[in-house]
Amino acid sequence: MKINKILQHDFDEIIASNKILDKFKDSTFLITGATGLIGSLMIKFLMYLNDKMNFNIRVIGLIRNQDKANQIFKDYLSENNLKFLKHNLGSGEIKCDGRVDYIIHGASITQSKMMIEKPVEVIKISVDGTKEVLDLAVDKKVKSMVYISSMEAYGQPDVSGKVTENDLGYLDLTNPRSGYPESKRLCEVLCSSYVSEFGLSVSSARLAQTFGAGVLPTENRVFAQFARSVINGEDIVLHTQGNSEGNYIYTADLISALLTMLIYAEPGQAYNVTNEENHMTIKEMAELVVNNFGNGKSKVIIDIPKENMGYAPDVKMWLSNQKIRKLMGKVWKPSVNLVEMYRRLIDYLINKNVEDYEI
């Protein structure tokens, strides 16, 4: 199996810092959204655990597109403990043979343009798909499941300090763009309802924006655009004033958090998963990237188009991670700051094809 050296460094850091990983020996995981950023990195980390620690973890990756999966996991296709299950979420019952011990449900539409142009599809895949995964979890009697929600579920909270899990804010229900955050809220309620009605052990992770080494070639969210701009010596062009406040967490910190939640999270509860230190406006982050990695060749430009690009309204929000730190502080804490996040991301994007090696 080949692995990029930056990913290998990230994975070794998880192993060194997370003391509960041996609980997953000889387990079977189902990962939805397997070809997305979080799902693909989770699968690669679990395969790394097998190779380095002989954990004998079996992984089922739920996918829609086999060709995409073959490309993303081209160096993993010979792994006997990795299988793919093709299923379009929202289309009906998930047919999965064999035992499943843990589920991480990360499948979702995350492209802002899709949220504007196909709001019905966004809602259907989110809500119906989550119900299908929950039904499978009940049928398989899984030990634990984590549903990957989003900080967008907060809408526009009216708080002056850091936002806790109880601070849900206003959502404009006449705006089709609200279908994404509102469906995230409904999926969290579904999870809590399955806890109450069926005794399922499932919790929700409200993620800050997640990025780092391992981003996919098709990634076009703002963090990847910023990184590619400075790599190419180009200006960073903002299509808003950049006043929205962002909350961020590094990919490896998140992978470790999700695995720890499978063991420690209280069923039916939601947890902010963020690094409180990684908080700033979009414009401030653009300036951070230019100042640290632009080499004097890039600058930040604001160019606001007339047409609606599907961007969410400006959000003033600083996520608190105190609930999850209180729960898991002895076994998990985020450690990678924004400058280091971008350093590893940029190194990965530059070297992802030349530093792969066998383990």
mmCIF file of C-alpha atoms in Angstrom:
data_model
loop_
_atom_site.group_PDB
_atom_site.id
_atom_site.type_symbol
_atom_site.label_atom_id
_atom_site.label_comp_id
_atom_site.label_asym_id
_atom_site.label_seq_id
_atom_site.Cartn_x
_atom_site.Cartn_y
_atom_site.Cartn_z
ATOM 1 C CA MET A 1 0.000 0.000 0.000
ATOM 2 C CA LYS A 2 1.314 3.463 -0.924
ATOM 3 C CA ILE A 3 0.876 6.510 1.273
ATOM 4 C CA ASN A 4 1.949 10.126 0.964
ATOM 5 C CA LYS A 5 4.558 11.052 3.572
ATOM 6 C CA ILE A 6 2.511 13.976 4.927
ATOM 7 C CA LEU A 7 -0.507 11.722 5.430
ATOM 8 C CA GLN A 8 1.774 9.153 7.032
ATOM 9 C CA HIS A 9 2.996 11.835 9.458
ATOM 10 C CA ASP A 10 -0.623 12.793 10.244
ATOM 11 C CA PHE A 11 -1.636 9.182 10.803
ATOM 12 C CA ASP A 12 1.343 8.516 13.069
ATOM 13 C CA GLU A 13 0.370 11.569 15.129
ATOM 14 C CA ILE A 14 -3.139 10.152 15.593
ATOM 15 C CA ILE A 15 -1.748 6.794 16.709
ATOM 16 C CA ALA A 16 0.658 8.453 19.141
ATOM 17 C CA SER A 17 -1.954 10.743 20.714
ATOM 18 C CA ASN A 18 -5.138 8.642 20.688
ATOM 19 C CA LYS A 19 -5.116 5.937 23.360
ATOM 20 C CA ILE A 20 -8.431 4.227 22.571
ATOM 21 C CA LEU A 21 -7.706 2.921 19.072
ATOM 22 C CA ASP A 22 -7.128 -0.654 20.234
ATOM 23 C CA LYS A 23 -10.856 -0.837 21.037
ATOM 24 C CA PHE A 24 -11.448 -1.106 17.272
ATOM 25 C CA LYS A 25 -9.389 -4.265 16.724
ATOM 26 C CA ASP A 26 -11.246 -6.907 14.682
ATOM 27 C CA SER A 27 -14.188 -4.520 14.096
ATOM 28 C CA THR A 28 -16.171 -3.743 10.956
ATOM 29 C CA PHE A 29 -16.804 -0.123 9.963
ATOM 30 C CA LEU A 30 -19.341 1.237 7.491
ATOM 31 C CA ILE A 31 -18.296 4.646 6.167
ATOM 32 C CA THR A 32 -20.797 6.621 4.081
ATOM 33 C CA GLY A 33 -19.522 9.408 1.889
ATOM 34 C CA ALA A 34 -16.492 7.211 1.293
ATOM 35 C CA THR A 35 -15.246 9.241 -1.675
ATOM 36 C CA GLY A 36 -15.511 12.568 0.154
ATOM 37 C CA LEU A 37 -12.672 14.219 2.061
ATOM 38 C CA ILE A 38 -13.568 12.953 5.533
ATOM 39 C CA GLY A 39 -14.768 9.517 4.458
ATOM 40 C CA SER A 40 -11.759 8.802 2.258
ATOM 41 C CA LEU A 41 -9.281 9.885 4.936
ATOM 42 C CA MET A 42 -11.059 7.819 7.582
ATOM 43 C CA ILE A 43 -10.843 4.735 5.368
ATOM 44 C CA LYS A 44 -7.173 5.341 4.569
ATOM 45 C CA PHE A 45 -6.382 5.783 8.252
ATOM 46 C CA LEU A 46 -8.154 2.553 9.202
ATOM 47 C CA MET A 47 -6.216 0.710 6.486
ATOM 48 C CA TYR A 48 -3.031 2.281 7.856
ATOM 49 C CA LEU A 49 -3.900 0.949 11.307
ATOM 50 C CA ASN A 50 -4.172 -2.511 9.814
ATOM 51 C CA ASP A 51 -0.806 -2.298 8.077
ATOM 52 C CA LYS A 52 1.089 -0.705 10.956
ATOM 53 C CA MET A 53 -0.688 -2.132 14.021
ATOM 54 C CA ASN A 54 -2.238 -5.335 12.646
ATOM 55 C CA PHE A 55 -5.709 -4.309 13.851
ATOM 56 C CA ASN A 56 -7.659 -6.452 11.365
ATOM 57 C CA ILE A 57 -10.308 -3.753 10.842
ATOM 58 C CA ARG A 58 -12.754 -4.417 8.025
ATOM 59 C CA VAL A 59 -14.171 -1.407 6.189
ATOM 60 C CA ILE A 60 -17.206 -1.085 3.949
ATOM 61 C CA GLY A 61 -17.210 2.155 1.991
ATOM 62 C CA LEU A 62 -20.650 3.297 0.810
ATOM 63 C CA ILE A 63 -20.285 4.913 -2.625
ATOM 64 C CA ARG A 64 -22.313 6.165 -5.567
ATOM 65 C CA ASN A 65 -19.594 6.093 -8.238
ATOM 66 C CA GLN A 66 -17.319 3.069 -8.561
ATOM 67 C CA ASP A 67 -14.944 4.781 -10.996
ATOM 68 C CA LYS A 68 -14.428 7.658 -8.550
ATOM 69 C CA ALA A 69 -13.779 5.200 -5.741
ATOM 70 C CA ASN A 70 -11.283 3.295 -7.876
ATOM 71 C CA GLN A 71 -9.382 6.511 -8.542
ATOM 72 C CA ILE A 72 -9.353 7.779 -4.958
ATOM 73 C CA PHE A 73 -8.410 4.382 -3.532
ATOM 74 C CA LYS A 74 -6.237 3.181 -6.404
ATOM 75 C CA ASP A 75 -3.426 2.237 -4.008
ATOM 76 C CA TYR A 76 -5.827 0.386 -1.689
ATOM 77 C CA LEU A 77 -7.807 -1.786 -4.081
ATOM 78 C CA SER A 78 -5.747 -4.883 -3.246
ATOM 79 C CA GLU A 79 -6.581 -4.565 0.469
ATOM 80 C CA ASN A 80 -8.644 -7.599 1.464
ATOM 81 C CA ASN A 81 -10.253 -5.732 4.360
ATOM 82 C CA LEU A 82 -11.677 -2.936 2.192
ATOM 83 C CA LYS A 83 -14.902 -3.434 0.278
ATOM 84 C CA PHE A 84 -17.211 -0.979 -1.476
ATOM 85 C CA LEU A 85 -20.998 -0.997 -1.446
ATOM 86 C CA LYS A 86 -22.732 0.948 -4.195
ATOM 87 C CA HIS A 87 -25.910 2.696 -3.074
ATOM 88 C CA ASN A 88 -27.601 6.000 -3.821
ATOM 89 C CA LEU A 89 -28.720 7.430 -0.502
ATOM 90 C CA GLY A 90 -32.370 8.395 -0.581
ATOM 91 C CA SER A 91 -33.237 5.545 -2.963
ATOM 92 C CA GLY A 92 -34.370 2.957 -0.417
ATOM 93 C CA GLU A 93 -33.103 0.258 1.916
ATOM 94 C CA ILE A 94 -29.344 -0.262 2.164
ATOM 95 C CA LYS A 95 -28.600 -3.933 1.520
ATOM 96 C CA CYS A 96 -25.416 -4.822 3.361
ATOM 97 C CA ASP A 97 -24.312 -8.360 4.185
ATOM 98 C CA GLY A 98 -22.447 -9.355 7.292
ATOM 99 C CA ARG A 99 -21.645 -7.701 10.595
ATOM 100 C CA VAL A 100 -21.288 -3.962 11.115
ATOM 101 C CA ASP A 101 -19.927 -2.689 14.428
ATOM 102 C CA TYR A 102 -19.458 1.037 13.823
ATOM 103 C CA ILE A 103 -20.915 3.554 11.367
ATOM 104 C CA ILE A 104 -19.651 6.994 10.468
ATOM 105 C CA HIS A 105 -22.281 8.686 8.317
ATOM 106 C CA GLY A 106 -20.612 11.447 6.361
ATOM 107 C CA ALA A 107 -22.433 11.420 3.027
ATOM 108 C CA SER A 108 -23.838 14.836 2.143
ATOM 109 C CA ILE A 109 -24.001 17.427 -0.614
ATOM 110 C CA THR A 110 -21.653 20.240 0.412
ATOM 111 C CA GLN A 111 -21.382 22.357 -2.739
ATOM 112 C CA SER A 112 -23.024 25.771 -2.260
ATOM 113 C CA LYS A 113 -24.061 25.896 -5.914
ATOM 114 C CA MET A 114 -25.994 22.640 -5.537
ATOM 115 C CA MET A 115 -27.749 24.002 -2.446
ATOM 116 C CA ILE A 116 -29.181 26.804 -4.584
ATOM 117 C CA GLU A 117 -29.845 24.921 -7.820
ATOM 118 C CA LYS A 118 -30.987 21.540 -6.411
ATOM 119 C CA PRO A 119 -32.389 22.249 -2.926
ATOM 120 C CA VAL A 120 -34.929 19.405 -3.080
ATOM 121 C CA GLU A 121 -32.220 16.868 -3.882
ATOM 122 C CA VAL A 122 -30.049 18.240 -1.078
ATOM 123 C CA ILE A 123 -32.870 17.778 1.446
ATOM 124 C CA LYS A 124 -33.903 14.352 0.133
ATOM 125 C CA ILE A 125 -30.386 12.892 0.214
ATOM 126 C CA SER A 126 -29.758 14.348 3.655
ATOM 127 C CA VAL A 127 -32.980 13.286 5.392
ATOM 128 C CA ASP A 128 -34.002 10.121 3.542
ATOM 129 C CA GLY A 129 -30.399 8.963 3.312
ATOM 130 C CA THR A 130 -29.824 9.426 7.034
ATOM 131 C CA LYS A 131 -32.972 7.439 7.824
ATOM 132 C CA GLU A 132 -31.705 4.617 5.618
ATOM 133 C CA VAL A 133 -28.378 4.586 7.491
ATOM 134 C CA LEU A 134 -30.128 4.673 10.876
ATOM 135 C CA ASP A 135 -32.383 1.775 9.856
ATOM 136 C CA LEU A 136 -29.298 -0.207 8.870
ATOM 137 C CA ALA A 137 -27.661 0.621 12.205
ATOM 138 C CA VAL A 138 -30.690 -0.732 14.070
ATOM 139 C CA ASP A 139 -30.791 -3.861 11.914
ATOM 140 C CA LYS A 140 -27.079 -4.549 12.437
ATOM 141 C CA LYS A 141 -27.215 -3.737 16.159
ATOM 142 C CA VAL A 142 -24.131 -1.566 15.812
ATOM 143 C CA LYS A 143 -22.076 -0.685 18.865
ATOM 144 C CA SER A 144 -22.027 3.009 17.957
ATOM 145 C CA MET A 145 -22.652 5.498 15.160
ATOM 146 C CA VAL A 146 -21.628 9.098 14.545
ATOM 147 C CA TYR A 147 -23.668 11.336 12.267
ATOM 148 C CA ILE A 148 -21.626 14.117 10.682
ATOM 149 C CA SER A 149 -23.637 17.311 10.953
ATOM 150 C CA SER A 150 -22.398 20.843 10.315
ATOM 151 C CA MET A 151 -21.862 24.171 12.036
ATOM 152 C CA GLU A 152 -24.345 25.496 9.455
ATOM 153 C CA ALA A 153 -27.056 23.911 11.608
ATOM 154 C CA TYR A 154 -26.684 26.941 13.894
ATOM 155 C CA GLY A 155 -28.016 29.375 11.294
ATOM 156 C CA GLN A 156 -27.423 32.873 12.661
ATOM 157 C CA PRO A 157 -27.141 32.506 16.454
ATOM 158 C CA ASP A 158 -27.803 35.624 18.514
ATOM 159 C CA VAL A 159 -25.020 35.269 21.063
ATOM 160 C CA SER A 160 -22.181 37.589 22.017
ATOM 161 C CA GLY A 161 -19.721 34.902 23.138
ATOM 162 C CA LYS A 162 -18.744 31.497 21.874
ATOM 163 C CA VAL A 163 -21.531 29.360 20.455
ATOM 164 C CA THR A 164 -22.438 26.265 22.452
ATOM 165 C CA GLU A 165 -24.542 23.328 21.330
ATOM 166 C CA ASN A 166 -27.711 24.971 22.738
ATOM 167 C CA ASP A 167 -27.402 28.210 20.743
ATOM 168 C CA LEU A 168 -29.344 27.419 17.563
ATOM 169 C CA GLY A 169 -30.130 30.602 15.654
ATOM 170 C CA TYR A 170 -32.394 31.970 12.938
ATOM 171 C CA LEU A 171 -32.806 30.315 9.550
ATOM 172 C CA ASP A 172 -34.763 31.978 6.724
ATOM 173 C CA LEU A 173 -37.155 29.209 5.707
ATOM 174 C CA THR A 174 -38.155 31.091 2.543
ATOM 175 C CA ASN A 175 -34.595 30.789 1.233
ATOM 176 C CA PRO A 176 -33.943 27.473 -0.572
ATOM 177 C CA ARG A 177 -30.302 27.691 0.573
ATOM 178 C CA SER A 178 -31.628 26.996 4.079
ATOM 179 C CA GLY A 179 -32.545 23.468 2.999
ATOM 180 C CA TYR A 180 -29.023 22.289 3.822
ATOM 181 C CA PRO A 181 -28.770 23.536 7.422
ATOM 182 C CA GLU A 182 -32.436 22.791 8.154
ATOM 183 C CA SER A 183 -32.028 19.218 6.904
ATOM 184 C CA LYS A 184 -28.961 18.870 9.135
ATOM 185 C CA ARG A 185 -31.116 19.878 12.090
ATOM 186 C CA LEU A 186 -33.793 17.346 11.137
ATOM 187 C CA CYS A 187 -31.188 14.599 10.780
ATOM 188 C CA GLU A 188 -29.944 15.337 14.297
ATOM 189 C CA VAL A 189 -33.529 14.995 15.552
ATOM 190 C CA LEU A 190 -33.808 11.695 13.660
ATOM 191 C CA CYS A 191 -30.680 10.457 15.415
ATOM 192 C CA SER A 192 -32.045 11.435 18.831
ATOM 193 C CA SER A 193 -35.358 9.809 17.971
ATOM 194 C CA TYR A 194 -33.651 6.518 17.089
ATOM 195 C CA VAL A 195 -31.907 6.670 20.464
ATOM 196 C CA SER A 196 -35.245 7.142 22.215
ATOM 197 C CA GLU A 197 -37.316 4.677 20.214
ATOM 198 C CA PHE A 198 -34.822 1.943 19.319
ATOM 199 C CA GLY A 199 -32.042 2.334 21.865
ATOM 200 C CA LEU A 200 -29.496 3.070 19.133
ATOM 201 C CA SER A 201 -26.153 4.510 20.237
ATOM 202 C CA VAL A 202 -25.733 7.458 17.860
ATOM 203 C CA SER A 203 -24.407 10.979 18.364
ATOM 204 C CA SER A 204 -23.981 13.995 16.103
ATOM 205 C CA ALA A 205 -20.768 15.856 15.292
ATOM 206 C CA ARG A 206 -21.277 19.496 14.291
ATOM 207 C CA LEU A 207 -18.116 20.036 12.319
ATOM 208 C CA ALA A 208 -16.164 23.181 11.809
ATOM 209 C CA GLN A 209 -14.761 23.562 8.286
ATOM 210 C CA THR A 210 -12.311 20.702 7.881
ATOM 211 C CA PHE A 211 -9.258 20.656 5.646
ATOM 212 C CA GLY A 212 -5.660 19.548 5.401
ATOM 213 C CA ALA A 213 -3.465 16.954 3.733
ATOM 214 C CA GLY A 214 -5.506 14.449 1.763
ATOM 215 C CA VAL A 215 -7.864 16.833 -0.027
ATOM 216 C CA LEU A 216 -9.202 15.405 -3.253
ATOM 217 C CA PRO A 217 -8.233 16.667 -6.726
ATOM 218 C CA THR A 218 -11.822 17.834 -7.284
ATOM 219 C CA GLU A 219 -11.927 19.880 -4.054
ATOM 220 C CA ASN A 220 -13.060 23.430 -4.854
ATOM 221 C CA ARG A 221 -14.072 24.858 -1.487
ATOM 222 C CA VAL A 222 -12.546 28.119 -0.387
ATOM 223 C CA PHE A 223 -9.625 26.626 1.548
ATOM 224 C CA ALA A 224 -8.461 24.698 -1.528
ATOM 225 C CA GLN A 225 -8.902 27.758 -3.755
ATOM 226 C CA PHE A 226 -6.748 29.814 -1.378
ATOM 227 C CA ALA A 227 -4.019 27.163 -1.317
ATOM 228 C CA ARG A 228 -3.941 26.704 -5.086
ATOM 229 C CA SER A 229 -3.817 30.466 -5.626
ATOM 230 C CA VAL A 230 -0.590 30.906 -3.657
ATOM 231 C CA ILE A 231 0.920 27.726 -5.105
ATOM 232 C CA ASN A 232 0.364 29.187 -8.583
ATOM 233 C CA GLY A 233 1.509 32.679 -7.583
ATOM 234 C CA GLU A 234 -1.967 34.081 -8.206
ATOM 235 C CA ASP A 235 -4.073 36.556 -6.251
ATOM 236 C CA ILE A 236 -6.765 35.293 -3.892
ATOM 237 C CA VAL A 237 -10.066 36.666 -5.207
ATOM 238 C CA LEU A 238 -12.977 36.937 -2.768
ATOM 239 C CA HIS A 239 -16.520 37.113 -4.162
ATOM 240 C CA THR A 240 -17.894 38.484 -0.878
ATOM 241 C CA GLN A 241 -16.553 41.053 1.564
ATOM 242 C CA GLY A 242 -15.133 38.126 3.506
ATOM 243 C CA ASN A 243 -16.830 39.164 6.752
ATOM 244 C CA SER A 244 -18.195 35.733 7.667
ATOM 245 C CA GLU A 245 -16.388 34.209 10.601
ATOM 246 C CA GLY A 246 -14.958 30.771 9.969
ATOM 247 C CA ASN A 247 -14.208 27.945 12.379
ATOM 248 C CA TYR A 248 -11.675 25.330 11.320
ATOM 249 C CA ILE A 249 -10.222 21.992 12.315
ATOM 250 C CA TYR A 250 -7.437 19.957 10.768
ATOM 251 C CA THR A 251 -8.308 16.695 9.048
ATOM 252 C CA ALA A 252 -6.218 14.485 11.347
ATOM 253 C CA ASP A 253 -7.630 16.172 14.472
ATOM 254 C CA LEU A 254 -11.122 15.445 13.151
ATOM 255 C CA ILE A 255 -10.441 11.794 12.286
ATOM 256 C CA SER A 256 -9.189 11.260 15.833
ATOM 257 C CA ALA A 257 -12.235 13.060 17.287
ATOM 258 C CA LEU A 258 -14.781 11.000 15.328
ATOM 259 C CA LEU A 259 -13.189 7.726 16.393
ATOM 260 C CA THR A 260 -13.115 8.879 20.005
ATOM 261 C CA MET A 261 -16.782 9.894 19.804
ATOM 262 C CA LEU A 262 -17.675 6.340 18.789
ATOM 263 C CA ILE A 263 -16.484 5.243 22.217
ATOM 264 C CA TYR A 264 -17.229 8.207 24.490
ATOM 265 C CA ALA A 265 -20.116 10.245 23.047
ATOM 266 C CA GLU A 266 -23.430 10.193 24.867
ATOM 267 C CA PRO A 267 -26.198 8.784 22.635
ATOM 268 C CA GLY A 268 -28.553 11.440 21.306
ATOM 269 C CA GLN A 269 -26.171 14.309 22.004
ATOM 270 C CA ALA A 270 -24.572 16.750 19.556
ATOM 271 C CA TYR A 271 -21.013 18.031 19.897
ATOM 272 C CA ASN A 272 -19.133 20.887 18.267
ATOM 273 C CA VAL A 273 -15.942 19.490 16.766
ATOM 274 C CA THR A 274 -13.582 22.405 16.258
ATOM 275 C CA ASN A 275 -10.299 23.948 17.301
ATOM 276 C CA GLU A 276 -11.302 27.123 19.138
ATOM 277 C CA GLU A 277 -7.985 28.749 18.239
ATOM 278 C CA ASN A 278 -8.723 28.382 14.519
ATOM 279 C CA HIS A 279 -11.311 31.144 14.250
ATOM 280 C CA MET A 280 -11.178 34.185 11.956
ATOM 281 C CA THR A 281 -13.037 35.874 9.112
ATOM 282 C CA ILE A 282 -12.712 34.653 5.533
ATOM 283 C CA LYS A 283 -10.783 37.805 4.649
ATOM 284 C CA GLU A 284 -8.434 37.344 7.605
ATOM 285 C CA MET A 285 -7.764 33.768 6.526
ATOM 286 C CA ALA A 286 -7.031 34.882 2.964
ATOM 287 C CA GLU A 287 -4.558 37.407 4.337
ATOM 288 C CA LEU A 288 -2.994 34.736 6.568
ATOM 289 C CA VAL A 289 -2.412 32.509 3.537
ATOM 290 C CA VAL A 290 -0.955 35.334 1.443
ATOM 291 C CA ASN A 291 1.292 36.579 4.239
ATOM 292 C CA ASN A 292 2.644 33.146 5.149
ATOM 293 C CA PHE A 293 2.757 31.382 1.800
ATOM 294 C CA GLY A 294 2.371 33.976 -0.962
ATOM 295 C CA ASN A 295 6.105 34.664 -1.352
ATOM 296 C CA GLY A 296 5.301 38.244 -2.296
ATOM 297 C CA LYS A 297 3.539 37.131 -5.490
ATOM 298 C CA SER A 298 -0.083 37.036 -4.265
ATOM 299 C CA LYS A 299 -2.488 39.514 -2.731
ATOM 300 C CA VAL A 300 -6.130 39.531 -1.621
ATOM 301 C CA ILE A 301 -8.665 41.092 -4.040
ATOM 302 C CA ILE A 302 -12.403 41.578 -3.435
ATOM 303 C CA ASP A 303 -14.533 41.194 -6.576
ATOM 304 C CA ILE A 304 -18.255 40.793 -5.878
ATOM 305 C CA PRO A 305 -20.307 39.485 -8.861
ATOM 306 C CA LYS A 306 -23.839 40.665 -9.552
ATOM 307 C CA GLU A 307 -25.307 37.174 -9.831
ATOM 308 C CA ASN A 308 -26.192 35.043 -6.822
ATOM 309 C CA MET A 309 -23.401 32.514 -6.330
ATOM 310 C CA GLY A 310 -25.163 30.571 -3.574
ATOM 311 C CA TYR A 311 -23.098 31.877 -0.702
ATOM 312 C CA ALA A 312 -24.598 31.682 2.756
ATOM 313 C CA PRO A 313 -25.401 34.965 4.556
ATOM 314 C CA ASP A 314 -22.583 36.463 6.631
ATOM 315 C CA VAL A 315 -22.221 34.485 9.831
ATOM 316 C CA LYS A 316 -20.783 35.820 13.083
ATOM 317 C CA MET A 317 -20.022 32.695 15.027
ATOM 318 C CA TRP A 318 -17.217 31.360 17.192
ATOM 319 C CA LEU A 319 -17.802 27.717 18.036
ATOM 320 C CA SER A 320 -17.100 26.473 21.535
ATOM 321 C CA ASN A 321 -15.559 23.042 21.907
ATOM 322 C CA GLN A 322 -15.919 22.888 25.683
ATOM 323 C CA LYS A 323 -18.615 20.194 25.650
ATOM 324 C CA ILE A 324 -16.508 17.719 23.681
ATOM 325 C CA ARG A 325 -13.345 18.652 25.598
ATOM 326 C CA LYS A 326 -15.159 18.002 28.886
ATOM 327 C CA LEU A 327 -16.275 14.633 27.535
ATOM 328 C CA MET A 328 -13.011 13.544 25.902
ATOM 329 C CA GLY A 329 -10.355 15.957 27.157
ATOM 330 C CA LYS A 330 -8.198 13.211 28.621
ATOM 331 C CA VAL A 331 -8.033 11.319 25.340
ATOM 332 C CA TRP A 332 -8.508 13.944 22.598
ATOM 333 C CA LYS A 333 -7.688 17.560 21.918
ATOM 334 C CA PRO A 334 -7.086 19.425 18.633
ATOM 335 C CA SER A 335 -3.459 20.403 18.111
ATOM 336 C CA VAL A 336 -2.944 21.857 14.610
ATOM 337 C CA ASN A 337 -3.329 25.627 14.117
ATOM 338 C CA LEU A 338 -4.328 27.364 10.882
ATOM 339 C CA VAL A 339 -0.829 28.229 9.699
ATOM 340 C CA GLU A 340 0.248 24.621 10.170
ATOM 341 C CA MET A 341 -2.967 23.411 8.526
ATOM 342 C CA TYR A 342 -2.119 25.395 5.411
ATOM 343 C CA ARG A 343 1.538 24.399 5.510
ATOM 344 C CA ARG A 344 0.598 20.717 5.437
ATOM 345 C CA LEU A 345 -2.159 21.262 2.879
ATOM 346 C CA ILE A 346 0.139 23.158 0.527
ATOM 347 C CA ASP A 347 2.969 20.640 0.947
ATOM 348 C CA TYR A 348 0.496 17.872 0.160
ATOM 349 C CA LEU A 349 -0.878 19.593 -2.945
ATOM 350 C CA ILE A 350 2.623 20.247 -4.274
ATOM 351 C CA ASN A 351 4.069 16.825 -3.487
ATOM 352 C CA LYS A 352 1.110 14.448 -3.522
ATOM 353 C CA ASN A 353 2.312 12.668 -6.675
ATOM 354 C CA VAL A 354 6.033 12.484 -5.967
ATOM 355 C CA GLU A 355 6.314 11.414 -2.331
ATOM 356 C CA ASP A 356 4.176 8.305 -2.203
ATOM 357 C CA TYR A 357 5.967 5.240 -0.874
ATOM 358 C CA GLU A 358 5.234 1.704 0.222
ATOM 359 C CA ILE A 359 4.553 0.811 3.853
#
